[in-house]
Amino acid sequence: MRKASELHHVLSEKVAAVLPKSEWRKYLREALFRTLDKRSEAIQLMAHDFEKFRHDARRVKAHAVNNLDKLLQQFIQNCEKRGAKVYLAKDAEEACRIVYRIAEEKNARLITKSKSMTTEEIGLNQFLEKHELKVVDTDLGELIVQLAGERPFHLVYPAVHKTRQDVAELFSREAGRKLSDDIGELMNFAREYLREKFLTADLAITGVNIAIAETGTVIVETNEGNDRLGNIPAKTYIAVMGMEKLVEKIEDALKLIVAHPVSSTGQWLTNYVSFLSGRTPLAGRAEEREMHIVIIDNGRSSMRDDPVFREALYCIRCGACMNICPTYSSLGGHVFGHIYTGPIGIPWTAFVHGLEKAAEFAPLCISCGLCREICPTIIDMPYMIAEVKHRYIQKGGQMFVNKVVESYETAYRVGSKFPRLFNHLISSTTTRFLMEKFLGIERRRTLPKVAAKPLDKLLLGKVVENGADALFFADFFARYLRPDIGAKAVDALIHAGYRVSLPPQRSSGYPYFAYGDLDKARKQAEYNVRNLSKALSDGAVIVSIEPTATYTLKHLYPKLLNHIPEAEKVSEATTSLTMLLHTLTKDGKLEAKPVIEGRAAVHVPCHERAFNSCREVVALLESAGIEATVVETGTCCGMAGTFGMKHGVLGYELSNVVGEELFNRMKASSCSYVVSTSSVCKIHISDGTSLPVYHPLETLEFTAPRKR
Amino acid sequence: MASLAGFGKLHDVLGLFMERFRILGGYAALAENPESAATVAADFLRQHGSRTVFISKLPTGLTQPLEKKLKEMGLQVYSYDSSEDPVHVVKMVDAGISTAAAAVAETGTLVEVAFDDVERLVSSLPKTYVCFVNGSTVVKSVYMTSGLLRSAMERDRVSVTFISGPSRSGDIEQRLVLGIHGPHHVLSVVCSWL
Ligand code: SF4
Ligand code: SF4
């Protein structure tokens, strides 16, 4: 296994090569964001109760994965009854050999293939071409990348990175004449070019989107209809599928044929959804028409047997996670991916192409959590990715700079003893130069100052020891940086009638998670959960001014601690502070007044999204008479905790590139200041826009309601 | 063209189907009798410059008026003849005509049930495609097709295809282009007399 520093070097070079391409990035982002907009429209129309829709889809996949062996047997039996031949391939090599043997037996020379990530995964084209068979990819996007000699850039849009000019050049080469970059003309060329292949091919291969065990049916979805044109005329048809494509019943399949396009391209249904049950005869002739189904394991059984990665098999390949991923949408699938790209590409690569391959691009995950929020089967990719990093660092080691940024709390704890000296040092050019050189902390990045007065002092006489109905989780932000905001939150709760306590605690430890140091993250979680759960009385809430802290208590700790009852109890009690304050003002239990003039641009930190609480921030500000609008790109600002503090392309520079679009929008919003609940997003936005950035509590003053 | 007035509960579902099918880039029409269905289909073919057409399955009572109409308009009509390779014939024609087993309103989808791939050829190869669908088989949502699928799949070999509008691709700069491989112009005629 190569060392972490070697992988870091290779990845840095790849990232550095694409960072300067700002025009290309703009084009890519627009394409991905457009898809997300269409997706939202389709959800409105087809899945009003999106949470239920997601849970239904997840249940279908979970049921299938839990019963995989049984369903596999049932599927094989039913397919064989229909005259199809079914093969099980344990790995890529075996799968390629099976396909090759069939082709050889049929004396096939020309093969058409319709889009299939599984055949990409096993390297089928390369294998067959090595044996002198001609394989033509018939999906337009796949054809483009095939002619370019590249691999797919995106799960759903394999050629999304190519402009029409690029395509015109590729097609002109193939046509032997100059084609214009008119998309209609390019499509016409593809139509004619491929039609001839369809009608003369000896064999057709397609991937499989879903397979129904109870009926022995494979389902193939395409928008272009290329699967049909491939497998209708060809005598021999081979469907290549991963074993995770199985579902039990027709009803299950129907759920997924909706979930897939809605979440993927924002369509109501894919244009052509073919349910193939056996091989239908052509003009009454059935004898020569064969159907072969190759079912591939290639690491899937290991995934299924691994409790952390099992749910990676729930993926329905909609690609939404890559559209939302901040680093993917800045770098694209040739940097952020191997064969499988984007967020889900990391766990999949770890199992089908090896841990080291996955570790090559896993550091591009900055743990914003958005992929989990968007996934139609609610796959916890951030957790799996952290686990990939964790498993890798056992062998390849941890990067020194990651260890440095993980220990920020220690540095600030020491710093808080000598605040003036510490603040002077972190602002001095010399110190910053040395910090960059020896610790890997970017010198241009503003570092937050440590507060002069500790939180405990500010809360003296305000918090209670026992019987609290609100526990304040200070985290790093309120403990070391802005105890004044922490105290304001506590005051507001007291005004609203809460008895607040500050139980013993450490900071959330999220950076350990982000860098894959899961043992350390777990220790932190154990400590906090033990103390918080002890202090938690029935009906009490836990709040924090930092959304990442809230997110960690709510979503991460239960999983890290294997869902022990105490962690679940803490999770249950944890709520978004801004949501709570908004409810309290709405219910007349608290009054809010503005203390800052002007219009506010509200930033939505990623971990606030998980609570769906950004509207509450706006509503809270508005209830105090502040004019506020959400300004966002729908994805992360790029700071990602400590990521944007690290020197180099895999840190500060990438974080700025991720943030550029948000900064532009903030600046164009003509708002006088920005409001963000996150302490680190605040630094990034302030560095990137030069606008003042406040925590919402800084812009408001809370009082108890006046007695009438 | 026929109106939806007087169709009671069916009104919503047929209207929705036609609306959604049109949003997808297809054409949709309602016909109250075989003659009007034949006229709508023939006009559509003429508008799209079809001179040859391959007819597969048709709803009861439609064969005669349709063939008559098409011939009157000078179109050359082919139908399945076991002596010929259907691929050769269908690849030559400008248009295909067949009948869907059902339709789904919410998604603007035709449900094609094929026990023979000639059916699928007709809806895949020609540039123009006309599909008749019995109005009483139009269901509201995709989830309501499970019964139809289950009974079709009782046969040993069957291909059911959900077809939602003309074939499309967004693979070049995500600009939507219709008719990449399959049909470019698709008309669905909802037959209300059936
Ligand atoms: S992981 Fe989820 S969001 Fe990503 S492609 Fe798979 S199903 Fe879609
Ligand atoms: S957690 Fe965020 S950065 Fe990481 S893979 Fe998911 S979307 Fe991308």
PDB file of N, CA, C and O in Angstrom, chain A residues 27 31 34-35 82 138 141 157 164 183 191 194-195 199 214 223-224 228 231-232 251 268 271-273 275 277 279-281 283-284 289, chain B residues 20 80 114-117 120 123-125 150 153 155-164 166 168-169 171 173-175 179-182:
ATOM      1  N   TYR A  27     -18.925  25.897 -16.767  1.00  0.00           N
ATOM      2  CA  TYR A  27     -19.787  25.088 -17.644  1.00  0.00           C
ATOM      3  C   TYR A  27     -20.257  23.823 -16.923  1.00  0.00           C
ATOM      4  O   TYR A  27     -21.443  23.472 -16.939  1.00  0.00           O
ATOM      5  N   ALA A  31     -24.130  22.885 -15.613  1.00  0.00           N
ATOM      6  CA  ALA A  31     -24.796  21.654 -16.039  1.00  0.00           C
ATOM      7  C   ALA A  31     -25.313  20.876 -14.832  1.00  0.00           C
ATOM      8  O   ALA A  31     -26.467  20.423 -14.802  1.00  0.00           O
ATOM      9  N   ARG A  34     -28.141  22.730 -13.060  1.00  0.00           N
ATOM     10  CA  ARG A  34     -29.376  22.673 -13.863  1.00  0.00           C
ATOM     11  C   ARG A  34     -30.099  21.355 -13.573  1.00  0.00           C
ATOM     12  O   ARG A  34     -31.312  21.300 -13.404  1.00  0.00           O
ATOM     13  N   THR A  35     -29.328  20.307 -13.510  1.00  0.00           N
ATOM     14  CA  THR A  35     -29.908  18.996 -13.217  1.00  0.00           C
ATOM     15  C   THR A  35     -30.585  19.012 -11.846  1.00  0.00           C
ATOM     16  O   THR A  35     -31.665  18.452 -11.670  1.00  0.00           O
ATOM     17  N   ARG A  82     -37.680 -19.306 -18.383  1.00  0.00           N
ATOM     18  CA  ARG A  82     -38.004 -18.547 -19.593  1.00  0.00           C
ATOM     19  C   ARG A  82     -37.005 -18.795 -20.712  1.00  0.00           C
ATOM     20  O   ARG A  82     -37.016 -18.115 -21.728  1.00  0.00           O
ATOM     21  N   THR A 138     -23.284   2.551 -27.575  1.00  0.00           N
ATOM     22  CA  THR A 138     -24.351   3.159 -28.373  1.00  0.00           C
ATOM     23  C   THR A 138     -25.087   4.288 -27.667  1.00  0.00           C
ATOM     24  O   THR A 138     -25.852   5.003 -28.283  1.00  0.00           O
ATOM     25  N   GLY A 141     -23.557   9.617 -24.978  1.00  0.00           N
ATOM     26  CA  GLY A 141     -22.506  10.067 -24.065  1.00  0.00           C
ATOM     27  C   GLY A 141     -21.363   9.074 -24.000  1.00  0.00           C
ATOM     28  O   GLY A 141     -20.189   9.446 -24.008  1.00  0.00           O
ATOM     29  N   TYR A 157     -24.280  11.316 -16.806  1.00  0.00           N
ATOM     30  CA  TYR A 157     -23.864  12.096 -17.977  1.00  0.00           C
ATOM     31  C   TYR A 157     -22.384  11.810 -18.241  1.00  0.00           C
ATOM     32  O   TYR A 157     -21.513  12.565 -17.805  1.00  0.00           O
ATOM     33  N   ARG A 164     -19.820  21.061 -27.252  1.00  0.00           N
ATOM     34  CA  ARG A 164     -20.228  20.647 -28.599  1.00  0.00           C
ATOM     35  C   ARG A 164     -19.045  20.703 -29.580  1.00  0.00           C
ATOM     36  O   ARG A 164     -18.963  19.931 -30.512  1.00  0.00           O
ATOM     37  N   ILE A 183     -25.734  20.982 -32.653  1.00  0.00           N
ATOM     38  CA  ILE A 183     -26.054  19.751 -31.917  1.00  0.00           C
ATOM     39  C   ILE A 183     -26.959  18.834 -32.739  1.00  0.00           C
ATOM     40  O   ILE A 183     -26.787  17.618 -32.755  1.00  0.00           O
ATOM     41  N   ARG A 191     -26.909   9.212 -35.135  1.00  0.00           N
ATOM     42  CA  ARG A 191     -28.044   8.338 -35.476  1.00  0.00           C
ATOM     43  C   ARG A 191     -27.668   7.423 -36.648  1.00  0.00           C
ATOM     44  O   ARG A 191     -27.839   6.216 -36.582  1.00  0.00           O
ATOM     45  N   LEU A 194     -24.707   4.986 -35.783  1.00  0.00           N
ATOM     46  CA  LEU A 194     -25.037   3.873 -34.893  1.00  0.00           C
ATOM     47  C   LEU A 194     -26.073   2.942 -35.488  1.00  0.00           C
ATOM     48  O   LEU A 194     -26.077   1.748 -35.231  1.00  0.00           O
ATOM     49  N   ARG A 195     -26.947   3.511 -36.326  1.00  0.00           N
ATOM     50  CA  ARG A 195     -27.987   2.662 -36.897  1.00  0.00           C
ATOM     51  C   ARG A 195     -27.376   1.505 -37.682  1.00  0.00           C
ATOM     52  O   ARG A 195     -27.783   0.359 -37.569  1.00  0.00           O
ATOM     53  N   LEU A 199     -27.910  -2.537 -36.804  1.00  0.00           N
ATOM     54  CA  LEU A 199     -28.533  -3.482 -37.727  1.00  0.00           C
ATOM     55  C   LEU A 199     -27.574  -4.566 -38.222  1.00  0.00           C
ATOM     56  O   LEU A 199     -28.004  -5.545 -38.804  1.00  0.00           O
ATOM     57  N   GLU A 214     -39.161 -12.287  -8.555  1.00  0.00           N
ATOM     58  CA  GLU A 214     -40.394 -13.092  -8.619  1.00  0.00           C
ATOM     59  C   GLU A 214     -40.804 -13.444 -10.053  1.00  0.00           C
ATOM     60  O   GLU A 214     -41.550 -14.389 -10.260  1.00  0.00           O
ATOM     61  N   ASN A 223     -32.898   6.657 -22.285  1.00  0.00           N
ATOM     62  CA  ASN A 223     -33.667   7.757 -22.864  1.00  0.00           C
ATOM     63  C   ASN A 223     -33.606   7.736 -24.376  1.00  0.00           C
ATOM     64  O   ASN A 223     -34.499   8.206 -25.055  1.00  0.00           O
ATOM     65  N   GLU A 224     -32.520   7.191 -24.890  1.00  0.00           N
ATOM     66  CA  GLU A 224     -32.332   7.251 -26.333  1.00  0.00           C
ATOM     67  C   GLU A 224     -32.999   6.083 -27.037  1.00  0.00           C
ATOM     68  O   GLU A 224     -33.230   6.131 -28.237  1.00  0.00           O
ATOM     69  N   ARG A 228     -32.963  -0.843 -26.973  1.00  0.00           N
ATOM     70  CA  ARG A 228     -33.939  -1.556 -27.802  1.00  0.00           C
ATOM     71  C   ARG A 228     -33.372  -1.794 -29.198  1.00  0.00           C
ATOM     72  O   ARG A 228     -33.451  -2.882 -29.745  1.00  0.00           O
ATOM     73  N   ASN A 231     -30.877  -4.629 -28.826  1.00  0.00           N
ATOM     74  CA  ASN A 231     -31.247  -6.022 -28.571  1.00  0.00           C
ATOM     75  C   ASN A 231     -32.463  -6.536 -29.346  1.00  0.00           C
ATOM     76  O   ASN A 231     -32.820  -7.695 -29.211  1.00  0.00           O
ATOM     77  N   ILE A 232     -33.082  -5.706 -30.158  1.00  0.00           N
ATOM     78  CA  ILE A 232     -34.160  -6.274 -30.991  1.00  0.00           C
ATOM     79  C   ILE A 232     -33.574  -7.028 -32.193  1.00  0.00           C
ATOM     80  O   ILE A 232     -33.849  -8.208 -32.385  1.00  0.00           O
ATOM     81  N   GLU A 251     -43.818  -4.591  -7.737  1.00  0.00           N
ATOM     82  CA  GLU A 251     -44.131  -3.333  -7.054  1.00  0.00           C
ATOM     83  C   GLU A 251     -42.857  -2.633  -6.591  1.00  0.00           C
ATOM     84  O   GLU A 251     -42.755  -1.399  -6.618  1.00  0.00           O
ATOM     85  N   TRP A 268     -39.863  12.345 -15.124  1.00  0.00           N
ATOM     86  CA  TRP A 268     -40.893  11.585 -14.406  1.00  0.00           C
ATOM     87  C   TRP A 268     -40.612  10.091 -14.537  1.00  0.00           C
ATOM     88  O   TRP A 268     -40.825   9.317 -13.627  1.00  0.00           O
ATOM     89  N   ASN A 271     -37.254   7.610 -20.568  1.00  0.00           N
ATOM     90  CA  ASN A 271     -38.060   7.481 -21.786  1.00  0.00           C
ATOM     91  C   ASN A 271     -38.479   6.065 -22.152  1.00  0.00           C
ATOM     92  O   ASN A 271     -39.617   5.810 -22.495  1.00  0.00           O
ATOM     93  N   TYR A 272     -37.523   5.187 -22.112  1.00  0.00           N
ATOM     94  CA  TYR A 272     -37.823   3.779 -22.416  1.00  0.00           C
ATOM     95  C   TYR A 272     -37.459   2.937 -21.213  1.00  0.00           C
ATOM     96  O   TYR A 272     -36.295   2.926 -20.796  1.00  0.00           O
ATOM     97  N   VAL A 273     -38.448   2.281 -20.663  1.00  0.00           N
ATOM     98  CA  VAL A 273     -38.183   1.356 -19.564  1.00  0.00           C
ATOM     99  C   VAL A 273     -38.620  -0.017 -20.066  1.00  0.00           C
ATOM    100  O   VAL A 273     -39.812  -0.270 -20.259  1.00  0.00           O
ATOM    101  N   PHE A 275     -39.027  -3.984 -19.684  1.00  0.00           N
ATOM    102  CA  PHE A 275     -39.078  -5.119 -18.761  1.00  0.00           C
ATOM    103  C   PHE A 275     -38.931  -6.363 -19.631  1.00  0.00           C
ATOM    104  O   PHE A 275     -39.863  -6.735 -20.350  1.00  0.00           O
ATOM    105  N   SER A 277     -38.668 -10.183 -20.035  1.00  0.00           N
ATOM    106  CA  SER A 277     -38.887 -11.459 -19.349  1.00  0.00           C
ATOM    107  C   SER A 277     -38.674 -12.547 -20.385  1.00  0.00           C
ATOM    108  O   SER A 277     -39.543 -12.823 -21.208  1.00  0.00           O
ATOM    109  N   ARG A 279     -36.542 -14.038 -23.759  1.00  0.00           N
ATOM    110  CA  ARG A 279     -36.230 -13.363 -25.029  1.00  0.00           C
ATOM    111  C   ARG A 279     -37.434 -13.491 -25.944  1.00  0.00           C
ATOM    112  O   ARG A 279     -37.811 -14.610 -26.330  1.00  0.00           O
ATOM    113  N   THR A 280     -38.016 -12.380 -26.303  1.00  0.00           N
ATOM    114  CA  THR A 280     -39.175 -12.447 -27.188  1.00  0.00           C
ATOM    115  C   THR A 280     -38.737 -12.844 -28.599  1.00  0.00           C
ATOM    116  O   THR A 280     -37.671 -12.429 -29.058  1.00  0.00           O
ATOM    117  N   PRO A 281     -39.557 -13.658 -29.277  1.00  0.00           N
ATOM    118  CA  PRO A 281     -39.188 -14.044 -30.639  1.00  0.00           C
ATOM    119  C   PRO A 281     -39.279 -12.842 -31.575  1.00  0.00           C
ATOM    120  O   PRO A 281     -39.883 -11.833 -31.223  1.00  0.00           O
ATOM    121  N   ALA A 283     -40.651 -12.008 -35.291  1.00  0.00           N
ATOM    122  CA  ALA A 283     -41.460 -12.557 -36.381  1.00  0.00           C
ATOM    123  C   ALA A 283     -41.700 -14.049 -36.169  1.00  0.00           C
ATOM    124  O   ALA A 283     -41.525 -14.863 -37.076  1.00  0.00           O
ATOM    125  N   GLY A 284     -42.023 -14.395 -34.949  1.00  0.00           N
ATOM    126  CA  GLY A 284     -42.377 -15.773 -34.638  1.00  0.00           C
ATOM    127  C   GLY A 284     -41.184 -16.686 -34.445  1.00  0.00           C
ATOM    128  O   GLY A 284     -41.316 -17.810 -33.985  1.00  0.00           O
ATOM    129  N   ARG A 289     -32.862 -16.935 -31.116  1.00  0.00           N
ATOM    130  CA  ARG A 289     -32.734 -15.741 -30.269  1.00  0.00           C
ATOM    131  C   ARG A 289     -32.429 -16.131 -28.819  1.00  0.00           C
ATOM    132  O   ARG A 289     -33.252 -16.696 -28.132  1.00  0.00           O
TER     133      ARG A 289
ATOM    134  N   ARG B  20     -49.443  15.492 -20.294  1.00  0.00           N
ATOM    135  CA  ARG B  20     -48.073  15.096 -19.946  1.00  0.00           C
ATOM    136  C   ARG B  20     -47.326  14.549 -21.167  1.00  0.00           C
ATOM    137  O   ARG B  20     -46.131  14.791 -21.332  1.00  0.00           O
ATOM    138  N   TYR B  80     -47.076  -7.172 -41.165  1.00  0.00           N
ATOM    139  CA  TYR B  80     -46.212  -8.302 -40.918  1.00  0.00           C
ATOM    140  C   TYR B  80     -46.466  -9.460 -41.892  1.00  0.00           C
ATOM    141  O   TYR B  80     -47.582  -9.909 -42.059  1.00  0.00           O
ATOM    142  N   ALA B 114     -45.229  -6.601 -25.669  1.00  0.00           N
ATOM    143  CA  ALA B 114     -44.854  -7.277 -26.918  1.00  0.00           C
ATOM    144  C   ALA B 114     -44.542  -8.744 -26.652  1.00  0.00           C
ATOM    145  O   ALA B 114     -43.667  -9.056 -25.848  1.00  0.00           O
ATOM    146  N   PHE B 115     -45.283  -9.608 -27.342  1.00  0.00           N
ATOM    147  CA  PHE B 115     -44.957 -11.034 -27.275  1.00  0.00           C
ATOM    148  C   PHE B 115     -44.070 -11.406 -28.461  1.00  0.00           C
ATOM    149  O   PHE B 115     -43.608 -12.528 -28.579  1.00  0.00           O
ATOM    150  N   ASP B 116     -43.924 -10.444 -29.358  1.00  0.00           N
ATOM    151  CA  ASP B 116     -43.040 -10.636 -30.502  1.00  0.00           C
ATOM    152  C   ASP B 116     -42.311  -9.308 -30.722  1.00  0.00           C
ATOM    153  O   ASP B 116     -42.896  -8.230 -30.571  1.00  0.00           O
ATOM    154  N   ASP B 117     -41.035  -9.381 -31.084  1.00  0.00           N
ATOM    155  CA  ASP B 117     -40.245  -8.154 -31.187  1.00  0.00           C
ATOM    156  C   ASP B 117     -40.580  -7.302 -32.406  1.00  0.00           C
ATOM    157  O   ASP B 117     -40.079  -6.175 -32.519  1.00  0.00           O
ATOM    158  N   ARG B 120     -41.878  -4.252 -31.006  1.00  0.00           N
ATOM    159  CA  ARG B 120     -40.877  -3.311 -30.494  1.00  0.00           C
ATOM    160  C   ARG B 120     -40.136  -2.620 -31.632  1.00  0.00           C
ATOM    161  O   ARG B 120     -39.751  -1.463 -31.521  1.00  0.00           O
ATOM    162  N   SER B 123     -42.057   0.409 -32.900  1.00  0.00           N
ATOM    163  CA  SER B 123     -42.005   1.617 -32.066  1.00  0.00           C
ATOM    164  C   SER B 123     -40.571   2.116 -31.852  1.00  0.00           C
ATOM    165  O   SER B 123     -40.367   3.092 -31.148  1.00  0.00           O
ATOM    166  N   SER B 124     -39.605   1.422 -32.453  1.00  0.00           N
ATOM    167  CA  SER B 124     -38.204   1.831 -32.229  1.00  0.00           C
ATOM    168  C   SER B 124     -37.508   2.404 -33.457  1.00  0.00           C
ATOM    169  O   SER B 124     -36.715   3.321 -33.345  1.00  0.00           O
ATOM    170  N   LEU B 125     -37.779   1.780 -34.602  1.00  0.00           N
ATOM    171  CA  LEU B 125     -36.938   2.114 -35.758  1.00  0.00           C
ATOM    172  C   LEU B 125     -37.381   3.320 -36.577  1.00  0.00           C
ATOM    173  O   LEU B 125     -36.572   4.187 -36.884  1.00  0.00           O
ATOM    174  N   ARG B 150     -47.917  -8.032 -14.150  1.00  0.00           N
ATOM    175  CA  ARG B 150     -47.904  -9.398 -13.610  1.00  0.00           C
ATOM    176  C   ARG B 150     -48.592 -10.353 -14.567  1.00  0.00           C
ATOM    177  O   ARG B 150     -48.100 -11.449 -14.829  1.00  0.00           O
ATOM    178  N   MET B 153     -46.490 -10.972 -17.630  1.00  0.00           N
ATOM    179  CA  MET B 153     -45.290 -11.760 -17.349  1.00  0.00           C
ATOM    180  C   MET B 153     -45.600 -13.221 -17.057  1.00  0.00           C
ATOM    181  O   MET B 153     -44.677 -14.012 -16.841  1.00  0.00           O
ATOM    182  N   ARG B 155     -46.753 -15.006 -19.292  1.00  0.00           N
ATOM    183  CA  ARG B 155     -46.282 -15.651 -20.529  1.00  0.00           C
ATOM    184  C   ARG B 155     -44.774 -15.889 -20.420  1.00  0.00           C
ATOM    185  O   ARG B 155     -44.060 -15.123 -19.773  1.00  0.00           O
ATOM    186  N   ASP B 156     -44.282 -16.923 -21.087  1.00  0.00           N
ATOM    187  CA  ASP B 156     -42.874 -17.279 -20.991  1.00  0.00           C
ATOM    188  C   ASP B 156     -41.922 -16.190 -21.470  1.00  0.00           C
ATOM    189  O   ASP B 156     -40.869 -15.968 -20.914  1.00  0.00           O
ATOM    190  N   ARG B 157     -42.320 -15.572 -22.571  1.00  0.00           N
ATOM    191  CA  ARG B 157     -41.422 -14.581 -23.157  1.00  0.00           C
ATOM    192  C   ARG B 157     -42.219 -13.342 -23.496  1.00  0.00           C
ATOM    193  O   ARG B 157     -43.109 -13.381 -24.349  1.00  0.00           O
ATOM    194  N   VAL B 158     -41.902 -12.283 -22.834  1.00  0.00           N
ATOM    195  CA  VAL B 158     -42.637 -11.043 -23.095  1.00  0.00           C
ATOM    196  C   VAL B 158     -41.738  -9.852 -22.781  1.00  0.00           C
ATOM    197  O   VAL B 158     -40.947  -9.878 -21.847  1.00  0.00           O
ATOM    198  N   SER B 159     -41.889  -8.827 -23.601  1.00  0.00           N
ATOM    199  CA  SER B 159     -41.158  -7.578 -23.327  1.00  0.00           C
ATOM    200  C   SER B 159     -42.180  -6.468 -23.149  1.00  0.00           C
ATOM    201  O   SER B 159     -42.944  -6.182 -24.078  1.00  0.00           O
ATOM    202  N   VAL B 160     -42.184  -5.900 -21.988  1.00  0.00           N
ATOM    203  CA  VAL B 160     -43.082  -4.761 -21.757  1.00  0.00           C
ATOM    204  C   VAL B 160     -42.219  -3.509 -21.750  1.00  0.00           C
ATOM    205  O   VAL B 160     -41.169  -3.485 -21.122  1.00  0.00           O
ATOM    206  N   THR B 161     -42.666  -2.501 -22.489  1.00  0.00           N
ATOM    207  CA  THR B 161     -41.874  -1.265 -22.499  1.00  0.00           C
ATOM    208  C   THR B 161     -42.746  -0.081 -22.143  1.00  0.00           C
ATOM    209  O   THR B 161     -43.838   0.091 -22.698  1.00  0.00           O
ATOM    210  N   PHE B 162     -42.257   0.734 -21.227  1.00  0.00           N
ATOM    211  CA  PHE B 162     -42.898   2.015 -20.909  1.00  0.00           C
ATOM    212  C   PHE B 162     -42.247   3.055 -21.825  1.00  0.00           C
ATOM    213  O   PHE B 162     -41.042   3.276 -21.750  1.00  0.00           O
ATOM    214  N   ILE B 163     -43.063   3.655 -22.654  1.00  0.00           N
ATOM    215  CA  ILE B 163     -42.526   4.637 -23.606  1.00  0.00           C
ATOM    216  C   ILE B 163     -43.094   6.011 -23.249  1.00  0.00           C
ATOM    217  O   ILE B 163     -44.299   6.213 -23.313  1.00  0.00           O
ATOM    218  N   SER B 164     -42.220   6.924 -22.891  1.00  0.00           N
ATOM    219  CA  SER B 164     -42.698   8.251 -22.498  1.00  0.00           C
ATOM    220  C   SER B 164     -42.201   9.291 -23.503  1.00  0.00           C
ATOM    221  O   SER B 164     -41.139   9.873 -23.333  1.00  0.00           O
ATOM    222  N   PRO B 166     -41.122  10.873 -27.411  1.00  0.00           N
ATOM    223  CA  PRO B 166     -40.097  10.493 -28.394  1.00  0.00           C
ATOM    224  C   PRO B 166     -38.765  10.197 -27.711  1.00  0.00           C
ATOM    225  O   PRO B 166     -38.536  10.653 -26.592  1.00  0.00           O
ATOM    226  N   ARG B 168     -34.940  10.610 -26.727  1.00  0.00           N
ATOM    227  CA  ARG B 168     -34.292  11.888 -26.465  1.00  0.00           C
ATOM    228  C   ARG B 168     -32.873  11.684 -25.963  1.00  0.00           C
ATOM    229  O   ARG B 168     -32.528  10.638 -25.441  1.00  0.00           O
ATOM    230  N   SER B 169     -32.083  12.719 -26.128  1.00  0.00           N
ATOM    231  CA  SER B 169     -30.753  12.685 -25.522  1.00  0.00           C
ATOM    232  C   SER B 169     -30.396  14.080 -25.054  1.00  0.00           C
ATOM    233  O   SER B 169     -30.738  15.073 -25.704  1.00  0.00           O
ATOM    234  N   ASP B 171     -27.100  14.416 -24.047  1.00  0.00           N
ATOM    235  CA  ASP B 171     -25.703  14.112 -23.799  1.00  0.00           C
ATOM    236  C   ASP B 171     -24.721  15.136 -24.344  1.00  0.00           C
ATOM    237  O   ASP B 171     -23.553  15.096 -24.009  1.00  0.00           O
ATOM    238  N   GLU B 173     -23.914  18.855 -24.142  1.00  0.00           N
ATOM    239  CA  GLU B 173     -24.158  20.097 -23.406  1.00  0.00           C
ATOM    240  C   GLU B 173     -25.531  20.104 -22.751  1.00  0.00           C
ATOM    241  O   GLU B 173     -26.133  21.163 -22.567  1.00  0.00           O
ATOM    242  N   GLN B 174     -26.057  18.950 -22.464  1.00  0.00           N
ATOM    243  CA  GLN B 174     -27.363  18.797 -21.818  1.00  0.00           C
ATOM    244  C   GLN B 174     -28.494  19.489 -22.582  1.00  0.00           C
ATOM    245  O   GLN B 174     -29.527  19.817 -22.002  1.00  0.00           O
ATOM    246  N   ARG B 175     -28.269  19.757 -23.868  1.00  0.00           N
ATOM    247  CA  ARG B 175     -29.361  20.322 -24.686  1.00  0.00           C
ATOM    248  C   ARG B 175     -30.214  19.147 -25.126  1.00  0.00           C
ATOM    249  O   ARG B 175     -29.704  18.200 -25.739  1.00  0.00           O
ATOM    250  N   GLY B 179     -35.483  12.350 -30.691  1.00  0.00           N
ATOM    251  CA  GLY B 179     -35.369  11.451 -31.836  1.00  0.00           C
ATOM    252  C   GLY B 179     -33.983  10.930 -32.116  1.00  0.00           C
ATOM    253  O   GLY B 179     -33.669  10.601 -33.251  1.00  0.00           O
ATOM    254  N   ILE B 180     -33.151  10.836 -31.088  1.00  0.00           N
ATOM    255  CA  ILE B 180     -31.779  10.409 -31.365  1.00  0.00           C
ATOM    256  C   ILE B 180     -31.713   9.039 -32.043  1.00  0.00           C
ATOM    257  O   ILE B 180     -31.186   8.922 -33.126  1.00  0.00           O
ATOM    258  N   HIS B 181     -32.270   8.012 -31.432  1.00  0.00           N
ATOM    259  CA  HIS B 181     -32.248   6.713 -32.112  1.00  0.00           C
ATOM    260  C   HIS B 181     -33.647   6.287 -32.519  1.00  0.00           C
ATOM    261  O   HIS B 181     -33.886   5.847 -33.617  1.00  0.00           O
ATOM    262  N   GLY B 182     -34.533   6.394 -31.595  1.00  0.00           N
ATOM    263  CA  GLY B 182     -35.889   5.943 -31.855  1.00  0.00           C
ATOM    264  C   GLY B 182     -36.656   7.040 -32.553  1.00  0.00           C
ATOM    265  O   GLY B 182     -36.070   7.952 -33.139  1.00  0.00           O
TER     266      GLY B 182
END
